[in-house]
Amino acid sequence: MEKTANQRLYFDFGEVFQNTKSFIDRHNSRQTQLPQKLNANHRATAELIIRLYLKQLNKAAQLDQLDPENLPGFNTYNESLAKCKGCTKRTIINHRERLVNAGFIRKEQHCGQGGVEIWINPEVMGTVKLSTSYGDNVIKIGQLASLFLDKAKNFHPLVHEQHEQKNNNSKVDNVDNVIKGVPYGHESGKATGTSHEQDKNTEENANPASKRQEKAPEKLCEAEKQEQKPGAGRIFLLSLIRQFWAYARKVLYPDLVLSEPEEREILNLIWESVYGKLHWQASEKDWLNYQETAYNRVNMVARWLARSPGHWIPKPHIYFHPNNERNGFKKTWQWYVRQETLKIGIRNQLLLQQVKAEWQQHKQDKGRFQQKTRLQLFRIQQKRLANYRDESLMRAYQQCLQRCLHLEKLKCKQANHA
Amino acid sequence: MLSEQMQREALSKCIVWFYDGNVRTFYSLDKTHKRAKPNQALGIRRLEKMLMETFKGQWETAIIYENKANGNELARFKRGARV
């Protein structure tokens, strides 16, 4: 299946449901013994899984390019599915087992506290359609930056969707091996990552091996492995985090005195909340661009603080906490997007004004393009505006041009009538 | 007062010199709940809160150390302020 820059995967619910139905019917027709057939209850579980999975995939497809041949798995929890379906956990486990035997579920991966990841049979997923929806301004502002939106990486939970809550443990689109944690002493050349994730509630590592990792971090060479992968080196990325914290501390918390463990904790929080756990495999240039946006956000906060004595920000361990939705640093992303959108809007208006003025001058045989033909002027302007790589600007330019020409025609007609 | 076991398990301790001449040692409580992973930063923040709120105006010097033999100094407070 081909994909273009603006074409994104879209899974049609109706089609996949039809595929599900025909798959189960076909399976049942092949089975002779009742215990091996899938009854209406199993069918309902399969449809529930499909519904939640498609919802997540379509949302993911809008935000990121998905490979149709290598779709991410469906990360879920037995408890949550059971709650959705109104049955017990055991029933869901039994149904899943039956679906695996039937070949509906291709593969299962148990992730302990992280739930279970399920890969559905590609036959059921069927063909994929392409939609041509444009991304929002966030994506226009920066591909990398858009990742750190809530919606970008940690997708809303499939199974908690009906409660309107967030599942921070969702792993869809995060299937790559990622290294987590900011090793504190990497400056001394011992860059080591803790390849585990902190539990949101307990701040405890789900992975029992984490204790071993903490005791002997020098034995790990995760950072070195990461460096062999394409994209920015881990040490480089960690230095970005340190630089960001140094800058934020200087600007926002100039009088703060912190001990080593406290600073380490804050770095980990920044790694998680500001840098999205370094999940994105981007080039160094992209990361540097993102770093600039992060600095801009810090500057915005500093300006906001200076504007009124009533403005305040909490202590860094609260301010940079990934779960702080109320007064955390995360919120500044919205400020930044708004500011950049406004900037782009104003820039486009100025460019269009300039274009208009050039056309008017050209009509009056004035200005620097007076020697050019209309086509040449059009080409020059088109080339100039194309440099901005903004489709909305080009569309506005075309409209502006049509309006100019239309007005010109009207004037000609009026002159003829007169 | 923490139990002896909790004192042993604490990651940091705070020695406080009071104005009345007393010297006391406090141990950090580093867990959010019984089975949580110990968080030293949390323990330090709690000790700081104790100094700044519970014993406000009663101490002259307080020093937080790692709770182990020859543990490093982590934070130092003088007359109500962190230095």
Coordinates of C-alpha atoms in Angstrom, one line a residue:
Chain A
M1 CA 0.0 0.0 0.0
E2 CA 1.4 3.3 -1.0
K3 CA 1.5 6.3 1.2
T4 CA 2.3 9.8 0.4
A5 CA 3.2 12.6 2.7
N6 CA -0.3 13.7 3.2
Q7 CA -2.0 10.3 2.9
R8 CA -2.5 8.5 6.1
L9 CA -3.8 5.1 7.0
Y10 CA -7.4 4.8 7.8
F11 CA -9.1 1.6 9.0
D12 CA -12.8 1.4 8.1
F13 CA -14.7 0.0 11.1
G14 CA -17.5 -1.5 9.0
E15 CA -15.0 -3.4 6.7
V16 CA -13.0 -4.8 9.6
F17 CA -16.1 -5.8 11.4
Q18 CA -17.3 -7.7 8.3
N19 CA -13.9 -9.3 8.1
T20 CA -14.1 -10.3 11.7
K21 CA -17.6 -11.8 11.2
S22 CA -16.6 -13.7 8.1
F23 CA -13.4 -14.9 9.8
I24 CA -15.3 -16.3 12.7
D25 CA -18.0 -17.8 10.5
R26 CA -15.4 -19.5 8.4
H27 CA -13.6 -20.8 11.5
N28 CA -16.8 -22.2 12.9
S29 CA -17.8 -23.9 9.7
R30 CA -14.4 -25.7 9.7
Q31 CA -14.8 -26.9 13.3
T32 CA -16.8 -30.0 14.0
Q33 CA -16.6 -30.1 17.8
L34 CA -18.5 -27.5 19.8
P35 CA -15.7 -26.7 22.3
Q36 CA -13.6 -25.5 19.4
K37 CA -16.1 -23.2 17.9
L38 CA -16.4 -19.5 18.7
N39 CA -19.8 -18.7 20.2
A40 CA -21.6 -15.3 20.4
N41 CA -19.7 -14.4 23.5
H42 CA -16.3 -15.0 22.0
R43 CA -17.5 -13.0 19.0
A44 CA -18.5 -10.1 21.2
T45 CA -15.0 -10.1 22.9
A46 CA -13.4 -10.2 19.5
E47 CA -15.5 -7.2 18.3
L48 CA -14.7 -5.3 21.5
I49 CA -11.0 -5.9 20.9
I50 CA -11.3 -4.9 17.3
R51 CA -13.3 -1.7 18.1
L52 CA -10.8 -0.5 20.6
Y53 CA -7.8 -1.4 18.5
L54 CA -9.1 0.3 15.4
K55 CA -9.9 3.4 17.4
Q56 CA -6.3 3.5 18.6
L57 CA -4.8 2.8 15.2
N58 CA -6.8 5.5 13.4
K59 CA -5.8 8.0 16.1
A60 CA -2.2 6.9 15.8
A61 CA -2.4 7.1 12.0
Q62 CA -3.4 10.7 12.1
L63 CA -0.4 11.6 14.2
D64 CA 2.3 9.4 12.8
Q65 CA 3.1 7.4 9.7
L66 CA 2.2 3.8 10.3
D67 CA 3.6 0.9 8.4
P68 CA 0.5 -1.1 7.2
E69 CA 2.6 -4.3 7.1
N70 CA 4.0 -3.9 10.5
L71 CA 1.2 -2.4 12.7
P72 CA 1.7 -1.9 16.4
G73 CA 0.1 -4.3 18.7
F74 CA -2.9 -3.7 20.8
N75 CA -1.9 -3.0 24.4
T76 CA -4.6 -3.7 26.9
Y77 CA -5.4 -5.1 30.3
N78 CA -7.6 -8.1 31.2
E79 CA -9.3 -6.2 34.0
S80 CA -10.2 -3.2 31.8
L81 CA -11.6 -5.4 29.0
A82 CA -13.6 -7.3 31.6
K83 CA -15.0 -4.0 32.9
C84 CA -15.9 -2.9 29.4
K85 CA -17.6 -6.2 28.7
G86 CA -19.2 -6.6 32.1
C87 CA -17.6 -10.0 32.8
T88 CA -14.8 -11.3 34.9
K89 CA -11.1 -11.2 34.2
R90 CA -11.1 -15.0 33.9
T91 CA -13.7 -14.9 31.1
I92 CA -11.6 -12.5 29.1
I93 CA -8.5 -14.7 29.6
N94 CA -10.5 -17.8 28.4
H95 CA -11.9 -15.9 25.4
R96 CA -8.5 -14.7 24.4
E97 CA -7.2 -18.2 24.6
R98 CA -10.0 -19.4 22.4
L99 CA -9.3 -16.5 19.9
V100 CA -5.6 -17.4 19.8
N101 CA -6.5 -21.1 19.0
A102 CA -8.8 -19.9 16.3
G103 CA -6.0 -17.8 14.8
F104 CA -7.9 -14.5 15.2
I105 CA -5.1 -13.3 17.6
R106 CA -1.8 -13.9 15.9
K107 CA 0.5 -13.3 18.8
E108 CA 0.3 -12.3 22.5
Q109 CA 2.9 -10.8 24.6
H110 CA 2.5 -10.5 28.4
C111 CA 4.1 -7.4 29.8
G112 CA 3.5 -8.1 33.5
Q113 CA 2.1 -4.9 35.0
G114 CA 2.1 -3.4 31.6
G115 CA -0.8 -5.6 30.6
V116 CA -0.9 -7.7 27.5
E117 CA -0.1 -6.9 23.9
I118 CA -2.1 -8.5 21.2
W119 CA -1.4 -8.7 17.4
I120 CA -4.5 -9.3 15.4
N121 CA -4.5 -11.5 12.3
P122 CA -3.8 -9.3 9.3
E123 CA -6.4 -11.1 7.4
V124 CA -9.0 -9.7 9.7
M125 CA -7.5 -6.2 9.5
G126 CA -8.2 -6.4 5.7
T127 CA -7.3 -3.7 3.3
V128 CA -6.5 -0.2 4.5
K129 CA -7.8 2.9 2.9
L130 CA -6.0 6.2 2.6
S131 CA -7.3 9.4 3.9
T132 CA -5.9 12.8 2.9
S133 CA -6.4 14.8 6.0
Y134 CA -3.9 17.5 6.8
G135 CA -2.2 17.6 10.2
D136 CA -2.9 20.4 12.6
N137 CA -0.7 23.4 13.3
V138 CA 1.2 21.5 15.8
I139 CA 2.6 19.2 13.2
K140 CA 3.3 22.2 11.0
I141 CA 5.4 23.8 13.7
G142 CA 7.6 20.9 14.2
Q143 CA 7.4 17.2 13.6
L144 CA 9.5 16.3 16.6
A145 CA 7.9 18.8 18.9
S146 CA 4.4 17.4 18.0
L147 CA 5.5 14.1 19.5
F148 CA 5.5 15.5 23.0
L149 CA 1.9 16.4 22.9
D150 CA -0.1 14.1 25.1
K151 CA -1.9 12.8 22.1
A152 CA 1.2 12.1 20.2
K153 CA 3.0 9.3 21.9
N154 CA 1.1 8.1 24.9
F155 CA -2.2 7.5 23.3
H156 CA -5.3 7.4 25.3
P157 CA -5.9 4.1 26.6
L158 CA -7.9 1.7 24.7
V159 CA -9.6 0.1 27.5
H160 CA -10.1 3.1 29.7
E161 CA -11.5 5.2 26.9
Q162 CA -15.0 5.0 28.2
H163 CA -13.9 6.5 31.5
E164 CA -12.1 9.4 29.7
Q165 CA -8.9 8.6 31.5
K166 CA -5.4 8.4 30.3
N167 CA -3.4 5.2 30.2
N168 CA 0.1 6.2 30.6
N169 CA 1.3 2.7 30.2
S170 CA -0.1 2.4 26.7
K171 CA 2.7 1.1 24.5
V172 CA 1.2 1.4 21.0
D173 CA 3.6 3.0 18.7
N174 CA 6.2 2.6 21.4
V175 CA 7.2 -0.9 20.4
D176 CA 10.8 -0.1 19.7
N177 CA 13.4 -0.9 22.3
V178 CA 13.8 2.3 24.2
I179 CA 16.1 3.1 27.0
K180 CA 14.6 4.8 30.0
G181 CA 16.0 6.9 32.8
V182 CA 18.6 9.6 32.9
P183 CA 21.9 8.1 34.1
Y184 CA 23.3 10.7 36.5
G185 CA 27.0 10.1 36.0
H186 CA 27.3 10.0 32.3
E187 CA 29.6 12.9 32.2
S188 CA 32.3 10.7 33.6
G189 CA 31.9 8.5 30.6
K190 CA 29.8 5.9 32.4
A191 CA 26.6 6.6 30.6
T192 CA 24.2 4.0 31.7
G193 CA 20.4 3.8 31.3
T194 CA 17.9 2.1 33.5
S195 CA 15.9 0.0 31.0
H196 CA 12.8 0.1 33.0
E197 CA 9.9 2.4 33.5
Q198 CA 8.7 3.8 36.8
D199 CA 5.3 2.9 38.0
K200 CA 3.1 5.9 38.0
N201 CA 1.5 5.2 41.4
T202 CA 4.3 3.7 43.4
E203 CA 7.2 5.4 41.6
E204 CA 8.5 1.9 41.8
N205 CA 10.0 -0.1 39.0
A206 CA 7.7 -2.7 37.6
N207 CA 10.8 -4.7 36.5
P208 CA 12.3 -6.6 39.4
A209 CA 15.7 -6.4 37.6
S210 CA 15.7 -2.7 38.2
K211 CA 17.2 -3.2 41.7
R212 CA 20.1 -5.0 40.2
Q213 CA 20.5 -2.3 37.6
E214 CA 20.7 0.3 40.3
K215 CA 23.2 -1.5 42.3
A216 CA 25.5 -2.1 39.4
P217 CA 24.8 0.5 36.7
E218 CA 28.3 0.2 35.2
K219 CA 27.6 -3.3 34.1
L220 CA 25.0 -2.0 31.6
C221 CA 25.9 -0.7 28.3
E222 CA 22.5 0.3 27.0
A223 CA 23.7 3.7 26.1
E224 CA 26.3 2.2 23.9
K225 CA 23.8 0.0 22.2
Q226 CA 21.6 3.0 21.6
E227 CA 24.5 4.8 20.0
Q228 CA 24.8 2.1 17.4
K229 CA 21.2 2.7 16.3
P230 CA 20.4 5.4 13.7
G231 CA 19.5 8.8 15.1
A232 CA 21.0 11.0 17.7
G233 CA 23.5 9.4 20.2
R234 CA 22.3 8.8 23.7
I235 CA 25.0 10.8 25.3
F236 CA 24.2 13.7 23.1
L237 CA 20.5 13.5 24.1
L238 CA 21.3 13.3 27.7
S239 CA 23.5 16.3 27.5
L240 CA 20.5 18.1 26.0
I241 CA 18.5 17.2 29.0
R242 CA 21.2 18.5 31.3
Q243 CA 21.6 21.7 29.3
F244 CA 17.8 22.2 29.5
W245 CA 17.8 21.8 33.2
A246 CA 20.8 24.0 33.7
Y247 CA 19.0 26.7 31.6
A248 CA 15.6 26.3 33.3
R249 CA 17.3 26.4 36.7
K250 CA 19.2 29.6 35.9
V251 CA 16.1 31.3 34.5
L252 CA 13.3 30.0 36.7
Y253 CA 14.9 28.9 39.9
P254 CA 18.0 31.1 40.3
D255 CA 18.2 30.8 44.1
L256 CA 17.4 27.1 44.4
V257 CA 19.9 24.9 46.2
L258 CA 19.5 21.2 45.5
S259 CA 21.3 18.0 46.6
E260 CA 22.5 15.4 44.2
P261 CA 19.5 13.0 44.6
E262 CA 17.0 15.8 44.2
E263 CA 18.7 17.0 41.0
R264 CA 18.8 13.4 39.7
E265 CA 15.1 13.1 40.3
I266 CA 14.4 16.3 38.5
L267 CA 16.5 15.2 35.5
N268 CA 14.5 12.0 35.3
L269 CA 11.2 14.0 35.4
I270 CA 12.4 16.3 32.6
W271 CA 13.5 13.2 30.6
E272 CA 10.0 11.9 30.9
S273 CA 7.8 14.9 30.6
V274 CA 9.8 17.3 28.4
Y275 CA 11.7 14.8 26.2
G276 CA 9.1 12.1 26.0
K277 CA 11.6 9.5 27.4
L278 CA 13.7 10.0 24.2
H279 CA 11.4 7.6 22.3
W280 CA 11.6 9.5 19.1
Q281 CA 14.3 8.3 16.7
A282 CA 15.2 11.7 15.3
S283 CA 18.4 13.2 14.0
E284 CA 20.6 15.5 16.0
K285 CA 19.4 18.5 14.1
D286 CA 15.8 17.7 14.9
W287 CA 16.7 17.3 18.6
L288 CA 18.5 20.6 18.5
N289 CA 15.4 22.3 17.0
Y290 CA 13.3 20.8 19.7
Q291 CA 15.8 22.0 22.3
E292 CA 15.3 25.5 20.9
T293 CA 11.6 25.2 21.3
A294 CA 12.1 24.0 24.9
Y295 CA 14.3 27.0 25.6
N296 CA 11.6 29.3 24.1
R297 CA 9.0 27.7 26.4
V298 CA 11.2 28.4 29.4
N299 CA 11.6 32.0 28.2
M300 CA 7.9 32.3 27.9
V301 CA 7.5 31.1 31.5
A302 CA 10.1 33.6 32.7
R303 CA 8.3 36.4 30.9
W304 CA 5.0 35.3 32.4
L305 CA 6.6 35.3 35.9
A306 CA 8.0 38.7 35.4
R307 CA 4.7 40.1 34.2
S308 CA 3.0 40.0 37.6
P309 CA 4.1 39.3 41.2
G310 CA 1.0 37.1 41.6
H311 CA 2.4 34.6 39.0
W312 CA 4.3 31.7 40.4
I313 CA 5.4 28.2 39.5
P314 CA 5.7 25.2 41.8
K315 CA 9.0 23.6 42.8
P316 CA 10.8 21.8 40.0
H317 CA 9.9 18.3 41.1
I318 CA 6.3 19.3 40.8
Y319 CA 6.6 21.6 37.9
F320 CA 8.3 19.0 35.7
H321 CA 6.3 16.1 36.9
P322 CA 4.8 14.3 33.9
N323 CA 1.4 13.8 35.7
N324 CA 1.1 17.5 36.6
E325 CA -1.7 18.6 34.3
R326 CA -2.6 21.6 36.4
N327 CA 0.4 23.9 36.7
G328 CA 3.2 21.9 35.0
F329 CA 5.6 22.7 32.3
K330 CA 3.6 20.6 29.9
K331 CA 1.1 23.4 29.6
T332 CA 3.6 25.7 28.1
W333 CA 3.4 23.6 24.9
Q334 CA -0.1 25.1 24.3
W335 CA 1.3 28.5 24.8
Y336 CA 4.1 27.8 22.4
V337 CA 1.8 26.4 19.7
R338 CA -0.5 29.4 20.0
Q339 CA 2.4 31.8 19.7
E340 CA 3.9 30.0 16.7
T341 CA 0.5 29.8 15.0
L342 CA 0.0 33.5 15.5
K343 CA 3.5 34.2 14.1
I344 CA 2.8 32.1 11.0
G345 CA -0.5 33.8 10.5
I346 CA 1.1 37.3 10.7
R347 CA 4.0 36.2 8.4
N348 CA 1.5 34.9 5.8
Q349 CA -0.5 38.1 6.0
L350 CA 2.6 40.2 5.4
L351 CA 3.7 38.1 2.5
L352 CA 0.2 38.3 0.9
Q353 CA 0.2 42.0 1.4
Q354 CA 3.5 42.3 -0.4
V355 CA 2.3 40.1 -3.2
K356 CA -0.8 42.2 -3.6
A357 CA 1.2 45.4 -3.7
E358 CA 3.5 43.9 -6.3
W359 CA 0.6 43.1 -8.6
Q360 CA -0.9 46.6 -8.2
Q361 CA 2.5 48.1 -9.0
H362 CA 2.9 45.9 -12.0
K363 CA -0.5 47.0 -13.3
Q364 CA 0.6 50.6 -13.0
D365 CA 4.0 49.8 -14.7
K366 CA 5.8 50.6 -11.5
G367 CA 8.0 48.8 -9.1
R368 CA 11.0 46.5 -9.6
F369 CA 9.0 43.9 -11.6
Q370 CA 7.6 46.4 -14.2
Q371 CA 9.8 44.8 -17.0
K372 CA 8.5 41.3 -16.3
T373 CA 5.4 39.8 -17.8
R374 CA 2.5 38.7 -15.7
L375 CA 3.5 35.0 -16.0
Q376 CA 7.1 35.9 -15.0
L377 CA 5.8 37.8 -12.0
F378 CA 3.6 34.9 -11.0
R379 CA 6.5 32.5 -11.3
I380 CA 8.7 34.7 -9.2
Q381 CA 6.1 35.1 -6.5
Q382 CA 5.3 31.4 -6.5
K383 CA 8.9 30.4 -6.1
R384 CA 9.4 32.9 -3.3
L385 CA 6.3 31.6 -1.4
A386 CA 7.2 28.0 -2.0
N387 CA 10.3 28.5 0.0
Y388 CA 8.1 28.7 3.1
R389 CA 6.7 25.2 2.5
D390 CA 3.3 26.2 3.8
E391 CA 0.4 24.8 1.9
S392 CA -2.1 27.1 3.6
L393 CA 0.0 30.1 2.4
M394 CA 0.0 28.8 -1.2
R395 CA -3.7 28.3 -1.1
A396 CA -4.2 31.8 0.3
Y397 CA -1.9 33.1 -2.5
Q398 CA -4.0 31.4 -5.2
Q399 CA -7.2 32.9 -3.7
C400 CA -5.5 36.3 -3.5
L401 CA -4.4 36.0 -7.1
Q402 CA -7.9 35.0 -8.3
R403 CA -9.4 37.9 -6.4
C404 CA -6.9 40.3 -8.0
L405 CA -7.6 39.0 -11.5
H406 CA -11.3 38.9 -10.9
L407 CA -11.3 42.5 -9.8
E408 CA -9.2 43.4 -12.8
K409 CA -11.8 41.7 -15.1
L410 CA -14.6 43.5 -13.4
K411 CA -12.8 46.8 -13.8
C412 CA -12.3 46.0 -17.5
K413 CA -16.0 45.1 -17.9
Q414 CA -17.1 48.3 -16.2
A415 CA -14.8 50.3 -18.4
N416 CA -16.3 48.6 -21.5
H417 CA -19.9 49.3 -20.3
A418 CA -19.0 52.9 -19.6
Chain B
M1 CA 10.0 8.0 66.2
L2 CA 10.8 5.5 63.5
S3 CA 11.5 1.9 64.4
E4 CA 15.1 0.7 64.4
Q5 CA 14.6 -1.2 61.2
M6 CA 13.3 1.8 59.5
Q7 CA 16.2 3.9 60.8
R8 CA 18.5 1.3 59.3
E9 CA 16.7 1.4 56.0
A10 CA 16.5 5.2 55.8
L11 CA 18.6 6.6 53.0
S12 CA 19.3 9.9 54.7
K13 CA 19.5 11.3 58.2
C14 CA 19.3 14.8 59.5
I15 CA 21.3 16.0 62.5
V16 CA 19.7 19.1 64.1
W17 CA 21.4 21.4 66.6
F18 CA 18.6 23.2 68.6
Y19 CA 18.9 26.6 70.2
D20 CA 18.2 25.0 73.6
G21 CA 21.4 22.9 73.3
N22 CA 19.8 19.7 72.2
V23 CA 21.1 17.7 69.3
R24 CA 18.8 15.2 67.7
T25 CA 19.1 12.9 64.7
F26 CA 16.1 12.3 62.5
Y27 CA 15.9 9.6 59.8
S28 CA 14.1 10.1 56.5
L29 CA 11.0 8.2 55.4
D30 CA 11.7 7.6 51.8
K31 CA 8.7 5.7 50.7
T32 CA 5.3 6.8 49.6
H33 CA 3.9 3.5 50.8
K34 CA 5.1 0.3 52.4
R35 CA 6.1 -1.4 49.1
A36 CA 7.2 1.6 47.2
K37 CA 10.7 2.0 45.9
P38 CA 12.7 4.3 48.2
N39 CA 13.1 7.7 46.8
Q40 CA 15.9 9.6 48.5
A41 CA 14.8 13.0 47.1
L42 CA 11.4 12.5 48.7
G43 CA 13.1 11.7 52.0
I44 CA 15.2 14.8 51.8
R45 CA 12.2 17.0 50.9
R46 CA 10.4 15.6 53.9
L47 CA 13.2 16.3 56.2
E48 CA 13.4 19.8 54.9
K49 CA 9.7 20.3 55.4
M50 CA 10.2 19.1 59.0
L51 CA 12.9 21.7 59.6
M52 CA 11.1 24.5 57.9
E53 CA 7.6 23.9 59.3
T54 CA 7.6 21.5 62.4
F55 CA 10.7 22.9 64.1
K56 CA 10.5 26.4 62.6
G57 CA 12.6 28.8 64.7
Q58 CA 13.8 26.2 67.1
W59 CA 17.1 25.1 65.5
E60 CA 20.3 26.8 64.6
T61 CA 22.0 24.3 62.3
A62 CA 20.8 21.2 60.5
I63 CA 22.8 18.9 58.2
I64 CA 21.4 16.1 56.1
Y65 CA 23.8 13.2 55.5
E66 CA 23.6 9.9 53.6
N67 CA 22.6 7.3 56.2
K68 CA 25.6 5.1 56.0
A69 CA 29.1 5.0 57.5
N70 CA 31.1 8.0 56.3
G71 CA 28.0 9.2 54.3
N72 CA 28.3 12.4 52.3
E73 CA 26.7 15.6 53.3
L74 CA 23.6 16.2 51.1
A75 CA 22.2 19.5 52.4
R76 CA 23.0 22.1 55.1
F77 CA 20.7 24.5 56.8
K78 CA 21.6 27.5 58.9
R79 CA 19.1 29.6 60.9
G80 CA 16.1 28.8 58.8
A81 CA 17.7 28.8 55.4
R82 CA 19.3 26.3 53.1
V83 CA 22.9 27.1 52.3

